[in-house]
CSV table of C-alpha atoms in Angstrom, one decimal:
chain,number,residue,atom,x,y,z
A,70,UNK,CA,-156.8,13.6,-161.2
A,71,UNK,CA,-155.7,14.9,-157.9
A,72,UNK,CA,-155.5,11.1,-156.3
A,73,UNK,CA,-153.6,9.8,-159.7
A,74,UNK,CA,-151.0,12.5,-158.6
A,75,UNK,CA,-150.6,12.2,-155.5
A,76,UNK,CA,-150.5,8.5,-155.6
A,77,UNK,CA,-147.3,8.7,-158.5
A,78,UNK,CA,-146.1,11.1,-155.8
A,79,UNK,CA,-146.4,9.0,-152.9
A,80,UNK,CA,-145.3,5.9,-154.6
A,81,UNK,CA,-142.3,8.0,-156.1
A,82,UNK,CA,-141.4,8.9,-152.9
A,83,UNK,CA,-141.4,5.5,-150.6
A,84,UNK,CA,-139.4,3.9,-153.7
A,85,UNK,CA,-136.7,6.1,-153.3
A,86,UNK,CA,-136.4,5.9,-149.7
A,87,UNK,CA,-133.8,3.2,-148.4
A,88,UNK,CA,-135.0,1.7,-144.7
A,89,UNK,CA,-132.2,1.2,-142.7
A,90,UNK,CA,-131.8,-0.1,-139.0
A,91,UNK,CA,-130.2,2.1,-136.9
A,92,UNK,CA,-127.6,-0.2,-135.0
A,93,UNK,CA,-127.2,-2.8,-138.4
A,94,UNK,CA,-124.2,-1.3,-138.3
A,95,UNK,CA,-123.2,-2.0,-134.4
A,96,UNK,CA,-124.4,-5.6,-134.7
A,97,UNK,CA,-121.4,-6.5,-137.1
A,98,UNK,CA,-118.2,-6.6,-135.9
A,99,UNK,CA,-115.2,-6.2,-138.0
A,100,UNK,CA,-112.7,-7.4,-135.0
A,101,UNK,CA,-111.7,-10.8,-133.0
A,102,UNK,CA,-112.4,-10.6,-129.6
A,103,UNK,CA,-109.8,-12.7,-127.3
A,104,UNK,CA,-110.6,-13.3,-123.4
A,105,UNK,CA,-107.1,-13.1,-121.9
A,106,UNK,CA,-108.5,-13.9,-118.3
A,107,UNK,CA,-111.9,-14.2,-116.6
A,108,UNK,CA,-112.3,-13.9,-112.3
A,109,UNK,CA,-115.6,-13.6,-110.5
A,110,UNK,CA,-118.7,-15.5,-110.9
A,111,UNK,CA,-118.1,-18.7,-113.2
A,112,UNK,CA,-121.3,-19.4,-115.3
A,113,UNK,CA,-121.5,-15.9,-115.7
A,114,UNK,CA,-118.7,-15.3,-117.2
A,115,UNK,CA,-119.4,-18.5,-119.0
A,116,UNK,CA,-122.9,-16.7,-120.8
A,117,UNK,CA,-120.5,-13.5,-121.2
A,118,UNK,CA,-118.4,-15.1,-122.9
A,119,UNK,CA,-120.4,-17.4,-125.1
A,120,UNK,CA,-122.0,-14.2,-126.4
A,121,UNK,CA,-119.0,-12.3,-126.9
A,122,UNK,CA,-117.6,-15.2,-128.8
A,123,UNK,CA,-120.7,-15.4,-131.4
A,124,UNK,CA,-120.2,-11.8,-132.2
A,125,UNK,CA,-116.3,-12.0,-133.0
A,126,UNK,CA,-115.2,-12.3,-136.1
A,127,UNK,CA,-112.9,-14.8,-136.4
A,128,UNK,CA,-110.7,-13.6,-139.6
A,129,UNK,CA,-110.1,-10.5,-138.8
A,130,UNK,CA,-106.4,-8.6,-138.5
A,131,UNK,CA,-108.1,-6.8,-135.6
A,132,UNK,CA,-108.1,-8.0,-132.1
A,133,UNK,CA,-109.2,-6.8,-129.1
A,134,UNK,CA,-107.9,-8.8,-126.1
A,135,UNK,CA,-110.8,-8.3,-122.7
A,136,UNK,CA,-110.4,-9.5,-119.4
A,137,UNK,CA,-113.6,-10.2,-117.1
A,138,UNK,CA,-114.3,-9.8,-113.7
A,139,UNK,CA,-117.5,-10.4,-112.8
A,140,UNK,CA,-119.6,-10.0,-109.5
A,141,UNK,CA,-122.6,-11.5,-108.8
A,142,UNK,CA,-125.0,-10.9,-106.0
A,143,UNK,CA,-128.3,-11.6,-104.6
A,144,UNK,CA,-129.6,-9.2,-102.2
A,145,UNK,CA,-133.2,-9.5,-100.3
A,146,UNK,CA,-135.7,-6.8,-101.4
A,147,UNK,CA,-138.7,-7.5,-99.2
A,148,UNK,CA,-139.8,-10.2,-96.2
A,149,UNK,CA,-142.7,-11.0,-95.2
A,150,UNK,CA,-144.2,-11.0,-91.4
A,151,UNK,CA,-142.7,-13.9,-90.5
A,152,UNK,CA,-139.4,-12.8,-91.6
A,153,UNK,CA,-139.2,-15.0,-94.4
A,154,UNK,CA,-137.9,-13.4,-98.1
A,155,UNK,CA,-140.5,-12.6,-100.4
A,156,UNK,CA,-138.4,-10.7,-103.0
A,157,UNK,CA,-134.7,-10.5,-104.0
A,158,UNK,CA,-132.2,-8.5,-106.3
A,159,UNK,CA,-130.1,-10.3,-108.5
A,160,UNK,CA,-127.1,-7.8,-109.2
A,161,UNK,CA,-124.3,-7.9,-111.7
A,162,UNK,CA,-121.3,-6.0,-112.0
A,163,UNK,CA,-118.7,-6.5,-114.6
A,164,UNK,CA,-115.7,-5.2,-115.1
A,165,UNK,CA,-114.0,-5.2,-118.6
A,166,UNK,CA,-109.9,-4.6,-118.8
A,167,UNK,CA,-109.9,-3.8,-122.9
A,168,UNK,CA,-106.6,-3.8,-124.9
A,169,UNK,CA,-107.0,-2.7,-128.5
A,170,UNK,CA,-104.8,-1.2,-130.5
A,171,UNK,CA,-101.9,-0.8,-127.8
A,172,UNK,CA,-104.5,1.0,-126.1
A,173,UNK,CA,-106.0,0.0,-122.1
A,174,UNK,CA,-109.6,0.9,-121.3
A,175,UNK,CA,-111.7,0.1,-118.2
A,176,UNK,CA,-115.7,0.2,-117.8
A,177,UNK,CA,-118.0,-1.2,-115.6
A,178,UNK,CA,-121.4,-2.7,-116.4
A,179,UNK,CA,-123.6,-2.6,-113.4
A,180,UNK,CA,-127.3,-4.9,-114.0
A,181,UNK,CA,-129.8,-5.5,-112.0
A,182,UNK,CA,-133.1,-7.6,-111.9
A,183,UNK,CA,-135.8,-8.3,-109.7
A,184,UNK,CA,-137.9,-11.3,-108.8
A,185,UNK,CA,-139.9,-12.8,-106.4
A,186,UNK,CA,-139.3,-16.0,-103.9
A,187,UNK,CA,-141.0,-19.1,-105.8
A,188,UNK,CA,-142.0,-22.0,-103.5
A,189,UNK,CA,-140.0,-25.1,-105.4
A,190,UNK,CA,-136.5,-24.1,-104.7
A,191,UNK,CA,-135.5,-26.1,-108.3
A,192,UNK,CA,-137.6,-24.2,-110.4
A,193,UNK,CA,-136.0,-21.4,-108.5
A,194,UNK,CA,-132.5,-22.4,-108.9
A,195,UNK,CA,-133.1,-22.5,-113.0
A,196,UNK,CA,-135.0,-19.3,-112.6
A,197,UNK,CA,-131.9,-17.4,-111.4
A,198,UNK,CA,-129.5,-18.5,-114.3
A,199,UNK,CA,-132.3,-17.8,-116.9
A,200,UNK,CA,-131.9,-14.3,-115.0
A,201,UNK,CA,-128.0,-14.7,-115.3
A,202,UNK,CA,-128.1,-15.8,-119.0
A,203,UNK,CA,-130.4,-13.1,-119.8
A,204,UNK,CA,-128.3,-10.4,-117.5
A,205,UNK,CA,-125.1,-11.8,-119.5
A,206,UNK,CA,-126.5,-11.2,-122.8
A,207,UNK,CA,-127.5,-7.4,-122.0
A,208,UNK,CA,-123.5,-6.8,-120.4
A,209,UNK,CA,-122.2,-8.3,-123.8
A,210,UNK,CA,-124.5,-6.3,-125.7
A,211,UNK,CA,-123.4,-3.1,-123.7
A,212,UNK,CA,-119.7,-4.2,-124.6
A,213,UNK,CA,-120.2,-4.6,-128.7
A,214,UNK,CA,-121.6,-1.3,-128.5
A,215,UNK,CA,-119.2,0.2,-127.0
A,216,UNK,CA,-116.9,-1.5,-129.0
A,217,UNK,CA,-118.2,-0.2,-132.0
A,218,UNK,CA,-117.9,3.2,-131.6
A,219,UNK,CA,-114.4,3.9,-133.3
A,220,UNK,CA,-111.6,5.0,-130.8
């Protein structure tokens, strides 16, 4: 009798309960986001913006007008005896200009990643802008958050 209960309870309970991510809301945009002007690194701005462009909404009254300047660098971590690099520091600093609602705000997003020396330079070379796309897609999800938090 005690498990019939508590089971009606239970089942009671979890019905009436609504699940609900916690950033569903952050992940849609209600604004157009225009890129006025982009300086710095160019394929990284490139991934920036390509992510930035599928999370605008293109028919709304809204818009939010961003300029770009981007820094990329790769630093050396480590050698080895020889003096040859063994591990580097890919490092990304963005700079957003934002213009919304007759109102200017600046941030910087600073990202970094590190990874070792791999001996085929090619396999290398599409290493580091798998790195930049990924590093691109965490700055533009840094900027939809912060421009969903209402001014």
């Amino acid at each position: 009798m005690l498990k019939k209960i508590l089971i009606i309870f239970s089942l009671i309970l979890l019905t009436s309960c609504e699940y609900k991510p916690i950033y569903s809301s952050a992940n849609k945009s209600n604004y157009k986001i225009i890129v006025t002007e982009l300086t710095g690194d160019k394929k990284l701005n490139k991934f920036i913006v390509e992510n930035l462009t599928r999370n605008s909404e293109k028919d709304s009254n809204q818009i939010v007008n961003i300029k770009i300047n981007t820094k990329y660098t790769k630093s050396i971590l480590a050698k080895d005896s020889s003096g040859n690099a063994t591990d580097y520091q890919a490092n990304a600093l963005t700079t957003f200009l934002i213009d919304r609602n007759l109102v200017t705000k600046q941030f910087d997003i600073n990202e970094k990643f590190n990874f070792q020396k791999m001996s085929d330079k090619y396999e290398e070379k599409s290493y580091e802008e798998n790195i930049k796309k990924n590093l691109a897609k965490s700055i533009s999800q840094k900027l939809i958050l912060r421009l969903s938090i209402p001014q």
